[in-house]
Coordinates of C-alpha atoms in Angstrom, one line a residue:
M4 CA 0.0 0.0 0.0
A5 CA 1.4 3.6 -0.7
D6 CA 0.9 4.5 3.0
G7 CA -0.5 8.1 3.4
Y8 CA -0.6 9.2 -0.3
S9 CA -3.1 11.9 -1.5
I10 CA -5.7 10.7 -3.9
N11 CA -5.2 13.5 -6.3
T12 CA -1.6 14.4 -6.3
G13 CA 0.3 11.7 -5.0
Q14 CA 2.0 13.7 -2.2
K15 CA 2.7 11.8 0.8
R16 CA 1.2 12.8 4.0
T17 CA 2.2 11.7 7.5
F18 CA 1.3 12.5 11.3
G19 CA 2.7 15.7 12.6
I20 CA 4.0 16.3 16.0
L21 CA 0.6 17.6 17.3
D22 CA -1.3 14.6 15.8
Y23 CA 1.0 12.3 17.7
V24 CA 0.8 14.4 21.0
L25 CA -3.2 14.3 20.7
F26 CA -3.2 10.5 19.9
S27 CA -1.0 9.7 23.0
L28 CA -2.9 11.9 25.2
M29 CA -5.9 9.4 24.8
F30 CA -3.9 6.4 26.0
C31 CA -2.3 8.3 28.8
S32 CA -5.6 9.5 30.0
S33 CA -7.0 6.0 29.9
A34 CA -4.1 4.7 31.7
A35 CA -4.4 7.5 34.3
I36 CA -8.0 6.6 35.0
G37 CA -6.9 3.1 35.7
F38 CA -4.0 4.1 38.0
Y39 CA -6.3 6.3 40.0
H40 CA -8.9 3.8 40.4
A41 CA -6.4 1.1 41.6
Y42 CA -4.9 3.5 44.3
K43 CA -8.4 4.6 45.3
D44 CA -9.7 1.0 45.7
R45 CA -6.4 -0.6 46.8
N46 CA -8.1 -1.8 50.2
K47 CA -11.1 -3.2 48.5
K48 CA -10.9 -7.4 48.6
K49 CA -14.5 -8.1 47.1
T50 CA -14.5 -9.4 43.5
E51 CA -17.8 -7.7 43.4
D52 CA -15.9 -4.3 43.5
F53 CA -13.7 -5.2 40.7
H54 CA -16.4 -6.8 38.4
L55 CA -19.5 -4.6 39.3
G56 CA -18.0 -1.3 40.7
G57 CA -19.5 -2.2 44.3
R58 CA -23.1 -2.2 42.6
K59 CA -22.7 1.7 43.3
M60 CA -22.2 3.5 40.0
H61 CA -24.3 6.5 38.5
P62 CA -26.2 6.2 35.6
I63 CA -24.4 8.7 33.4
P64 CA -21.1 6.9 33.3
V65 CA -22.8 3.7 32.7
S66 CA -25.0 5.1 29.9
L67 CA -22.0 6.7 28.3
S68 CA -20.2 3.2 28.4
L69 CA -23.2 1.3 27.4
S70 CA -23.4 3.8 24.3
V71 CA -19.9 3.0 22.8
T72 CA -19.1 -0.5 24.1
F73 CA -19.3 -2.9 21.1
L74 CA -20.0 -0.1 18.6
S75 CA -16.1 0.2 18.5
A76 CA -13.6 0.6 15.6
L77 CA -15.7 -1.7 13.7
M78 CA -18.7 0.6 13.2
L79 CA -16.5 3.6 12.8
L80 CA -14.4 2.4 10.2
G81 CA -17.0 -0.2 8.7
T82 CA -20.0 1.9 8.4
P83 CA -18.7 4.6 6.2
S84 CA -17.2 2.0 4.0
E85 CA -20.5 0.2 3.9
I86 CA -22.3 3.5 2.8
Y87 CA -19.5 4.2 0.2
M88 CA -19.9 0.8 -1.5
N89 CA -23.5 -0.1 -0.9
G90 CA -25.6 3.0 -0.1
T91 CA -27.6 4.2 2.9
M92 CA -30.2 1.2 3.5
F93 CA -27.8 0.3 6.4
Y94 CA -29.3 3.4 8.4
W95 CA -32.4 1.5 9.1
I96 CA -30.3 -0.2 11.8
V97 CA -31.4 2.7 14.1
V98 CA -34.9 1.1 14.2
A99 CA -33.3 -2.4 15.2
M100 CA -31.3 -0.4 18.0
L101 CA -34.6 1.2 19.4
I102 CA -36.3 -2.5 19.3
A103 CA -33.3 -3.9 21.0
T104 CA -33.0 -1.1 23.6
A105 CA -36.8 -1.8 24.4
G106 CA -36.4 -5.6 24.8
A107 CA -33.2 -5.3 26.8
A108 CA -34.4 -2.6 29.4
H109 CA -37.9 -4.3 30.0
I110 CA -37.5 -8.0 29.3
F111 CA -34.1 -9.3 30.1
L112 CA -32.8 -6.9 32.4
P113 CA -35.4 -7.3 35.2
V114 CA -34.7 -11.0 35.4
F115 CA -30.8 -10.4 35.6
Y116 CA -31.0 -7.7 38.0
R117 CA -33.0 -9.9 40.3
L118 CA -30.9 -12.6 39.9
N119 CA -28.0 -10.7 41.6
K120 CA -25.2 -12.7 40.1
T121 CA -22.0 -11.6 38.3
S122 CA -22.3 -13.8 35.5
C123 CA -25.5 -13.9 33.2
F124 CA -24.6 -17.6 32.6
Q125 CA -25.4 -18.4 36.1
Y126 CA -29.0 -18.1 35.3
L127 CA -28.8 -21.0 32.9
E128 CA -27.4 -23.3 35.5
I129 CA -30.4 -22.2 37.9
R130 CA -33.0 -22.9 35.1
F131 CA -31.6 -25.9 33.2
G132 CA -28.6 -27.2 35.1
K133 CA -24.7 -27.0 35.1
V134 CA -24.2 -28.6 31.5
T135 CA -26.1 -25.8 29.7
R136 CA -24.3 -23.1 31.7
T137 CA -20.8 -24.5 30.8
I138 CA -21.3 -25.1 27.3
A139 CA -22.7 -21.7 27.0
S140 CA -20.1 -20.2 28.7
I141 CA -17.4 -21.8 26.9
L142 CA -19.1 -20.4 23.6
F143 CA -19.3 -17.0 24.9
L144 CA -15.5 -16.9 25.7
I145 CA -14.7 -18.0 22.1
Q146 CA -17.1 -15.8 20.4
T147 CA -15.8 -12.7 22.4
L148 CA -12.2 -13.6 21.9
V149 CA -12.9 -13.6 18.2
Y150 CA -14.9 -10.6 18.0
M151 CA -12.1 -8.7 20.3
G152 CA -9.5 -9.6 17.7
F153 CA -11.6 -7.8 15.1
V154 CA -11.8 -4.8 17.3
L155 CA -8.0 -4.8 17.9
Y156 CA -7.4 -5.2 14.1
A157 CA -9.7 -2.6 13.2
P158 CA -8.1 1.0 14.4
S159 CA -4.7 -0.7 13.9
L160 CA -5.5 -1.0 10.3
A161 CA -6.2 2.6 10.3
F162 CA -3.4 3.7 12.1
E163 CA -1.1 1.9 9.6
A164 CA -3.0 3.6 6.8
V165 CA -2.4 7.2 8.1
T166 CA 1.3 6.7 9.7
G167 CA 2.6 3.6 8.0
V168 CA 3.7 2.2 11.3
S169 CA 3.5 -1.6 11.6
L170 CA 0.4 -3.2 11.9
W171 CA 1.4 -5.6 14.8
G172 CA 3.2 -3.1 16.4
C173 CA -0.1 -1.0 16.4
M174 CA -2.0 -3.9 17.8
F175 CA 0.4 -4.9 20.4
G176 CA 0.8 -1.4 21.8
T177 CA -3.1 -1.1 21.8
A178 CA -3.6 -4.5 23.6
A179 CA -0.9 -3.7 26.3
V180 CA -2.5 -0.4 27.0
C181 CA -5.9 -1.7 27.4
T182 CA -4.9 -4.8 29.5
L183 CA -3.0 -2.5 31.7
Y184 CA -5.7 0.0 32.8
T185 CA -8.5 -2.8 32.8
T186 CA -6.4 -4.8 35.2
L187 CA -5.6 -2.0 37.5
G188 CA -9.0 -0.5 37.9
G189 CA -11.8 -3.2 36.8
L190 CA -15.5 -2.1 35.8
K191 CA -15.0 1.5 37.4
T192 CA -12.0 2.1 35.3
V193 CA -14.0 0.7 32.1
L194 CA -17.0 3.0 32.7
W195 CA -14.9 6.2 33.2
T196 CA -12.6 5.4 30.2
D197 CA -15.5 4.7 28.2
S198 CA -17.1 8.1 29.2
L199 CA -13.9 9.7 28.0
Q200 CA -13.7 7.7 24.8
F201 CA -17.3 8.8 24.0
C202 CA -16.6 12.3 23.9
I203 CA -13.4 11.6 21.8
M204 CA -15.4 9.6 19.5
I205 CA -18.1 12.3 18.9
A206 CA -15.3 15.0 18.4
G207 CA -13.5 12.9 16.1
L208 CA -16.4 12.2 13.9
L209 CA -17.6 15.9 13.9
A210 CA -14.2 16.9 12.8
V211 CA -14.1 14.3 9.9
L212 CA -17.7 15.4 8.8
I213 CA -17.1 19.3 8.8
E214 CA -14.0 19.0 6.9
G215 CA -15.3 16.7 4.5
T216 CA -18.3 18.5 3.8
K217 CA -16.0 21.5 3.0
A218 CA -13.9 19.5 0.6
T219 CA -17.0 18.4 -1.2
G220 CA -18.5 21.9 -1.8
G221 CA -21.2 21.5 1.0
F222 CA -23.4 18.7 2.3
S223 CA -26.2 19.2 -0.2
N224 CA -23.5 18.9 -3.2
A225 CA -22.2 15.7 -1.7
W226 CA -25.7 14.3 -1.1
D227 CA -26.6 15.1 -4.7
I228 CA -23.6 13.2 -5.9
A229 CA -24.3 10.4 -4.0
S230 CA -27.8 10.2 -4.8
D231 CA -27.0 10.4 -8.5
N232 CA -24.6 7.3 -8.1
Q233 CA -27.5 5.1 -6.3
R234 CA -25.9 5.6 -2.8
I235 CA -29.0 7.2 -1.2
K236 CA -31.7 4.6 -0.9
F237 CA -34.0 4.2 1.9
D238 CA -37.0 2.3 0.3
D239 CA -36.2 -1.4 -0.4
F240 CA -38.9 -3.1 1.3
S241 CA -38.0 -6.5 -0.3
F242 CA -39.4 -9.6 1.7
D243 CA -36.8 -11.7 0.1
P244 CA -34.4 -13.0 2.8
K245 CA -31.7 -13.1 0.4
T246 CA -31.6 -9.2 0.0
R247 CA -28.6 -8.1 1.6
H248 CA -30.0 -5.1 3.4
S249 CA -33.9 -4.3 2.9
V250 CA -36.0 -2.4 5.5
W251 CA -36.9 -6.0 7.1
T252 CA -33.5 -7.3 7.0
V253 CA -31.7 -4.5 9.0
A254 CA -34.8 -3.3 11.1
I255 CA -36.1 -6.7 12.2
G256 CA -33.3 -8.9 11.4
G257 CA -30.9 -6.4 13.0
S258 CA -32.9 -6.3 16.0
F259 CA -32.1 -9.9 16.9
F260 CA -28.7 -9.2 16.3
W261 CA -28.4 -6.1 18.4
L262 CA -30.5 -7.5 20.9
R263 CA -28.1 -10.3 21.5
Y264 CA -24.9 -8.6 20.7
L265 CA -25.5 -5.1 22.4
Y266 CA -28.2 -4.8 24.8
G267 CA -30.3 -7.9 26.1
I268 CA -27.8 -10.9 27.0
N269 CA -24.4 -9.4 26.5
Q270 CA -22.3 -10.0 29.6
A271 CA -20.4 -6.9 29.6
Q272 CA -23.5 -4.7 29.2
I273 CA -25.3 -6.7 31.9
Q274 CA -22.4 -6.2 34.3
K275 CA -22.7 -2.6 33.6
A276 CA -26.2 -2.2 34.1
C277 CA -26.2 -4.4 37.3
S278 CA -23.6 -2.0 38.8
L279 CA -26.4 0.4 39.5
P280 CA -27.9 0.4 42.8
T281 CA -31.6 -0.1 41.5
L282 CA -33.6 -1.5 38.7
R283 CA -35.1 1.9 37.9
K284 CA -31.9 3.4 37.6
A285 CA -30.3 0.3 35.3
Q286 CA -33.3 0.8 33.1
V287 CA -32.9 4.8 32.6
A288 CA -29.3 4.2 31.9
M289 CA -30.1 1.6 29.5
W290 CA -32.7 4.1 27.6
L291 CA -29.9 6.6 27.7
T292 CA -27.6 4.9 25.7
F293 CA -30.1 5.0 22.6
P294 CA -29.7 8.8 21.7
G295 CA -25.6 8.3 22.0
R296 CA -25.8 5.1 19.5
V297 CA -28.2 7.1 17.2
L298 CA -25.7 10.0 17.0
I299 CA -22.8 7.9 16.2
V300 CA -24.5 5.8 13.7
T301 CA -25.9 9.1 12.0
L302 CA -22.4 10.6 12.0
T303 CA -20.7 7.6 10.4
V304 CA -23.6 7.3 7.9
L305 CA -23.3 11.0 6.8
I306 CA -19.5 10.5 6.6
G307 CA -19.9 7.7 4.1
V308 CA -22.0 9.9 2.1
V309 CA -19.3 12.7 2.2
M310 CA -16.6 10.4 1.6
F311 CA -18.5 8.9 -1.7
A312 CA -18.8 12.4 -3.2
F313 CA -14.9 13.1 -2.6
Y314 CA -14.1 9.8 -4.2
S315 CA -16.9 9.5 -6.7
Q316 CA -14.6 9.5 -9.8
C317 CA -11.5 8.0 -8.5
H318 CA -12.0 4.9 -6.2
P319 CA -8.9 4.6 -4.1
V320 CA -8.8 0.9 -4.0
K321 CA -9.0 0.7 -7.9
F322 CA -6.6 3.6 -8.0
G323 CA -4.0 1.3 -5.7
I324 CA -3.7 4.3 -3.0
V325 CA -5.3 1.6 -0.4
N326 CA -5.6 -2.1 -0.6
K327 CA -8.8 -2.7 1.4
N328 CA -12.2 -0.6 1.4
D329 CA -11.8 -0.7 5.3
Q330 CA -8.9 1.8 4.7
L331 CA -11.3 4.3 2.8
L332 CA -11.9 6.6 6.0
P333 CA -8.5 6.7 7.2
L334 CA -7.5 7.8 3.7
F335 CA -10.3 10.5 3.4
V336 CA -8.9 11.9 6.8
L337 CA -5.7 12.3 5.2
D338 CA -7.3 14.0 2.0
T339 CA -9.4 16.3 4.1
L340 CA -7.9 16.8 7.6
G341 CA -4.2 16.2 7.0
T342 CA -3.7 19.8 6.3
V343 CA -5.0 21.0 9.5
P344 CA -2.6 20.2 12.4
G345 CA -3.8 17.8 15.0
L346 CA -7.1 16.7 13.3
S347 CA -5.7 13.6 11.9
G348 CA -4.6 12.8 15.4
V349 CA -8.1 13.5 16.9
F350 CA -9.6 11.1 14.2
I351 CA -7.2 8.1 15.0
A352 CA -7.8 8.9 18.6
C353 CA -11.5 8.6 18.0
V354 CA -11.1 5.1 16.1
F355 CA -8.9 3.8 19.0
S356 CA -11.4 4.9 21.5
G357 CA -14.1 2.8 19.9
G358 CA -11.6 -0.1 19.9
L359 CA -10.4 0.5 23.7
S360 CA -14.0 0.7 25.1
T361 CA -14.8 -2.6 23.7
I362 CA -11.7 -4.3 24.5
S363 CA -11.7 -3.3 28.1
S364 CA -15.1 -4.4 28.6
G365 CA -14.6 -7.7 26.9
L366 CA -11.6 -8.4 29.1
N367 CA -13.5 -7.6 32.3
A368 CA -16.7 -9.5 31.3
M369 CA -14.3 -12.6 30.2
S370 CA -12.5 -12.4 33.4
A371 CA -15.8 -12.6 35.4
V372 CA -17.1 -15.5 33.4
L373 CA -13.8 -17.5 33.8
L374 CA -13.9 -17.0 37.4
E375 CA -17.6 -17.4 38.2
D376 CA -18.5 -20.2 35.8
F377 CA -15.1 -22.3 35.6
I378 CA -12.8 -21.6 38.4
K379 CA -15.4 -21.3 41.5
P380 CA -17.6 -24.0 40.5
F381 CA -15.1 -26.6 39.8
C382 CA -12.1 -25.7 42.1
C383 CA -10.4 -23.2 44.2
R384 CA -13.7 -21.8 46.0
S385 CA -11.9 -21.0 48.9
V386 CA -8.6 -19.7 47.1
V387 CA -11.2 -17.3 45.4
K388 CA -12.8 -15.9 48.1
K389 CA -9.4 -14.9 49.6
H390 CA -7.6 -13.8 46.3
G391 CA -10.5 -13.3 43.9
I392 CA -9.4 -9.9 43.0
F393 CA -5.8 -10.8 42.3
M394 CA -7.1 -13.8 40.3
S395 CA -9.5 -11.6 38.3
K396 CA -6.5 -9.3 37.2
A397 CA -4.5 -12.2 36.6
L398 CA -7.0 -13.4 33.9
V399 CA -7.5 -10.2 32.4
V400 CA -3.7 -10.2 31.6
V401 CA -3.9 -13.8 30.1
I402 CA -6.8 -12.9 28.0
G403 CA -5.2 -9.8 26.8
V404 CA -2.4 -12.1 25.5
I405 CA -4.6 -14.5 23.8
Q406 CA -6.6 -11.8 22.0
F407 CA -3.5 -10.2 20.7
G408 CA -2.6 -13.6 19.0
V409 CA -6.3 -13.7 17.6
A410 CA -6.1 -10.4 16.0
V411 CA -2.9 -11.3 14.3
L412 CA -4.7 -14.3 12.6
I413 CA -7.7 -11.9 11.8
S414 CA -5.3 -9.6 10.1
R415 CA -4.7 -12.2 7.3
F416 CA -8.4 -12.0 6.1
S417 CA -9.7 -9.4 3.7
G418 CA -13.1 -7.7 3.0
L419 CA -15.5 -5.6 4.6
I420 CA -14.8 -5.9 8.4
L421 CA -18.4 -4.7 9.5
Q422 CA -20.1 -7.5 7.6
F423 CA -17.3 -10.3 8.1
S424 CA -17.5 -9.6 12.0
Y425 CA -21.3 -9.4 12.1
S426 CA -21.4 -12.6 10.1
M427 CA -18.9 -14.5 12.4
Y428 CA -20.6 -13.0 15.8
S429 CA -24.1 -13.9 14.5
I430 CA -23.3 -17.8 13.9
T431 CA -22.8 -18.1 17.7
A432 CA -25.1 -15.2 18.9
G433 CA -28.3 -16.9 17.8
P434 CA -27.8 -20.2 19.6
I435 CA -26.9 -18.3 22.9
F436 CA -29.8 -15.8 22.5
G437 CA -32.2 -18.8 22.0
L438 CA -31.1 -20.2 25.3
F439 CA -32.2 -17.2 27.3
V440 CA -35.3 -16.8 25.4
A441 CA -36.4 -20.3 25.7
G442 CA -35.7 -20.2 29.6
M443 CA -37.3 -16.6 30.1
I444 CA -40.3 -16.7 27.9
F445 CA -41.4 -20.6 27.6
P446 CA -41.8 -22.0 30.9
W447 CA -42.1 -25.8 29.6
T448 CA -38.5 -25.8 28.4
N449 CA -36.7 -28.4 30.7
K450 CA -32.9 -29.4 31.0
Y451 CA -33.0 -31.8 28.3
G452 CA -34.4 -29.5 25.6
A453 CA -32.3 -26.6 26.4
P454 CA -28.8 -27.9 25.7
I455 CA -30.0 -30.2 22.7
G456 CA -31.8 -27.1 21.1
F457 CA -28.6 -25.2 21.7
L458 CA -26.2 -27.6 20.1
A459 CA -28.8 -28.3 17.1
S460 CA -28.8 -24.6 16.7
L461 CA -25.0 -24.0 17.0
A462 CA -24.3 -27.1 14.4
F463 CA -26.8 -25.5 12.0
M464 CA -25.4 -21.8 11.9
C465 CA -21.9 -23.1 11.8
W466 CA -23.0 -25.1 8.8
L467 CA -24.7 -22.1 7.3
G468 CA -22.0 -19.5 8.0
L469 CA -19.2 -21.6 7.1
G470 CA -20.9 -23.0 4.1
A471 CA -21.6 -19.0 2.8
L472 CA -18.1 -18.4 3.4
I473 CA -16.1 -21.2 1.6
E474 CA -18.6 -21.3 -1.4
K475 CA -19.2 -17.6 -1.5
P476 CA -22.3 -17.7 -3.5
S477 CA -22.8 -14.9 -6.2
G478 CA -25.8 -12.6 -6.1
Y479 CA -24.5 -9.7 -3.9
K480 CA -22.6 -7.0 -5.9
P481 CA -21.4 -3.6 -4.6
L482 CA -22.4 -0.5 -6.5
S483 CA -20.5 0.8 -9.1
T484 CA -17.1 2.8 -8.6
Y485 CA -15.2 4.7 -10.9
T486 CA -11.6 5.9 -11.9
S487 CA -12.0 8.4 -14.7
A488 CA -10.5 11.4 -12.7
C489 CA -7.7 9.4 -11.1
N490 CA -4.3 11.0 -11.7
W491 CA -2.4 8.0 -12.6
T492 CA 0.7 9.9 -13.6
A493 CA 1.1 11.1 -10.1
V494 CA 1.7 7.7 -8.8
G495 CA 3.5 6.3 -11.7
K496 CA 0.8 3.8 -12.5
S497 CA -1.2 2.9 -15.7
P498 CA -5.2 2.6 -15.7
P499 CA -6.7 -0.7 -15.6
V500 CA -7.6 -2.1 -18.6
K501 CA -11.3 -3.5 -18.9
T502 CA -11.7 -7.1 -19.8
L503 CA -14.9 -8.8 -21.2
A504 CA -16.1 -12.2 -20.0
P505 CA -15.3 -14.9 -22.3
I506 CA -18.2 -15.8 -24.9
I507 CA -19.0 -19.6 -25.8
N508 CA -21.6 -20.1 -28.6
G509 CA -22.6 -16.5 -28.4
S510 CA -23.4 -16.6 -24.7
T511 CA -21.4 -15.8 -21.7
T512 CA -20.1 -18.5 -19.6
T513 CA -22.3 -19.8 -16.7
T514 CA -21.6 -22.5 -14.0
E515 CA -24.2 -24.7 -12.5
E516 CA -25.1 -23.7 -9.1
S517 CA -26.0 -26.1 -6.2
I518 CA -29.3 -25.9 -4.8
L519 CA -27.8 -24.8 -1.6
Y520 CA -26.6 -21.4 -3.1
D521 CA -29.9 -19.8 -2.5
F522 CA -29.7 -20.7 1.3
Y523 CA -26.2 -19.4 1.4
R524 CA -27.4 -16.2 0.1
M525 CA -29.4 -15.2 3.1
S526 CA -28.5 -11.9 4.4
Y527 CA -26.1 -12.1 7.2
L528 CA -28.4 -10.0 9.5
W529 CA -30.9 -12.9 9.5
Y530 CA -28.4 -15.4 11.1
T531 CA -29.2 -14.5 14.8
G532 CA -32.7 -14.6 14.5
L533 CA -32.7 -17.9 12.6
G534 CA -30.3 -19.2 15.3
M535 CA -32.5 -18.4 17.9
I536 CA -35.6 -19.8 16.3
I537 CA -34.2 -23.0 15.9
C538 CA -32.6 -23.2 19.3
V539 CA -36.1 -22.3 20.8
G540 CA -37.9 -24.8 18.6
V541 CA -35.8 -27.7 19.2
S542 CA -35.6 -27.0 22.9
L543 CA -39.3 -27.2 23.3
L544 CA -39.9 -30.0 20.9
V545 CA -37.3 -32.0 23.1
S546 CA -38.8 -30.7 26.2
F547 CA -42.2 -32.0 25.4
L548 CA -40.9 -35.4 24.3
T549 CA -38.9 -35.7 27.5
G550 CA -41.5 -34.3 30.1
Y551 CA -42.0 -30.5 30.2
M552 CA -41.4 -28.3 32.9
K553 CA -44.9 -27.4 34.9
P554 CA -45.3 -23.7 34.5
S555 CA -46.7 -23.5 38.0
A556 CA -43.8 -25.3 39.8
I557 CA -41.2 -22.6 38.1
D558 CA -40.1 -19.7 40.3
S559 CA -41.6 -16.6 38.5
R560 CA -38.4 -14.7 39.2
L561 CA -36.7 -16.8 36.6
M562 CA -39.5 -16.0 34.0
C563 CA -40.6 -12.6 32.2
P564 CA -44.3 -11.8 31.6
I565 CA -43.7 -10.5 28.3
F566 CA -47.4 -9.8 27.4
D567 CA -47.9 -8.1 30.5
I568 CA -44.9 -5.6 29.3
M569 CA -45.8 -5.4 25.7
F570 CA -49.6 -5.1 26.1
P571 CA -50.3 -3.7 29.7
F572 CA -53.7 -2.2 28.3
L573 CA -55.1 -5.6 27.7
P574 CA -57.8 -6.9 30.2
E575 CA -56.7 -9.6 32.8
N576 CA -58.8 -12.4 31.2
I577 CA -56.8 -12.1 28.2
L578 CA -53.3 -11.6 29.9
K579 CA -54.1 -14.6 32.1
P580 CA -53.5 -17.3 29.5
L581 CA -50.5 -15.4 27.9
R582 CA -48.7 -16.1 31.1
F583 CA -48.6 -19.8 30.2
G584 CA -49.4 -20.9 33.7
V585 CA -46.7 -19.0 35.6
V586 CA -47.8 -17.4 38.6
Y587 CA -46.2 -13.8 39.0
D588 CA -47.3 -11.4 42.0
R589 CA -48.0 -7.8 41.3
N590 CA -44.5 -6.4 41.8
E591 CA -42.8 -8.8 39.3
K592 CA -45.3 -8.2 36.5
N593 CA -44.4 -4.3 37.2
M594 CA -40.9 -4.3 36.0
T595 CA -40.4 -0.7 36.3
K596 CA -41.0 -0.7 40.4
D597 CA -38.1 1.4 41.7
D598 CA -37.0 -1.1 44.2
S599 CA -33.3 -1.7 45.2
T600 CA -33.7 -5.1 46.6
K601 CA -31.8 -7.8 44.6
Y602 CA -33.1 -11.4 45.2
D603 CA -30.8 -14.2 45.4
V604 CA -32.6 -16.5 43.3
E605 CA -30.3 -19.5 43.4
Q606 CA -30.4 -19.5 47.2
S607 CA -34.3 -19.5 47.3
L608 CA -34.5 -22.3 45.2
M609 CA -32.1 -24.7 47.4

């Protein structure tokens, strides 16, 4: 890659001193927050203080942390590239976020909050037994490690594109700093560094949008250019699940993904919400995340529109300035912000802020799951009681080393990181999501149906995801890009030569497609919903065949009266059968009751 070259002149642009200073300040500030909380909490010995902030956190830092966690550099880099290559249909994801926020705050969060446990997978043991909890926890660890590898790789890719610094060196430095401050301060550090990083992300995105708009002659002009090239589109209402991004695919299919991935049953997010002293405050914090997420997504979409207008007649990948579409935004920053001292540094700090917030949350969450779901139940319970915080910190360090290795492997892949990371995460997200849905919504699910449904869903989704990855069925094509205005002489290259497909007997050659190709063409955004449906369906079938649970025998605190929440205006004679025989008291149906009491459900069932 011709690192740091202007698309038009071929002149090399690099980071200035001010850029490096501003970029470094972000890392130093994050580390300083970690040292501060390590010193402040040096006398605290409970693992609850490390993983849950002592359950005394304030809604503002929690909501800011929830807003940025798992949006990360993947969205900051991937969304503008997505809009550039495929248009604005992806913006319907804000509807999916709204649905997911409501579902998380009022369906899943109340159950976890009352459970009063550090790991969300402890619910599965209470509901279905230790086997189900263990296999789900293992899958979560693998899933999160892979996703964190993507998150570590993405900002390092951007930094390499802007500065030419080694990709592996960037990843190592980021992993080391993030592991350091997470180890020092635990969840409190994660929340406060995320709050700082939220502000940096907004500042960086605004800087790119403002300067990019100036460079394209105003936003209305950029919008017109993008519209003339079919980038502006919001009205694809196709019901075909093979449509990559339709209204239903993004808004409905995406809501399943975001409910699992970001809101409802994400261990890192549940830990943060449960760090608040009352359920009402936890729900308020959850709802406060929605405006922040919409703001970030809107800014990245608008940047994608402006970025396309800027490169509409000279696509940088075809021109050979960058190798991957995911490097388009860093190049755009060089061409628009590179002449203003410090702004490139602000942008790179913005991208790394997204990555750090996700990695730190993942490290803390994985440390909690390893401690609570594996070390405590199987060995060393007495040692954990005395040295739990030390063991938690040691686990963070070990996980940090492993995730660096995973990121190195991921750096060997190519393609749009946003779609690829979504696809890989969705393969495993659906089965895990299905377990919790089967447990909280359907009281008949028993200890045999849940693990069998989970494994059946996982096997099916692995087959679908890996089959689509290996076969790479045709059907989806990015929108057209052009190189008519590229200055090929400036970089010493020749324009590409167009070639025609070979023609045999007067027609273009075709290959016979497998009947599975249509299935493999399913949009990646439906993966989570499909996996959830398979898991719930098989779980219920096996449960009825092996002796289903009696709803009246289930502790109602493990269940969610979903129809009472969704349709509270319905009369009692309609709502009663919709509770499936589970007996709830008044307070359990009123999920927004401001009650700081946390019930230890596990102890009540023993």
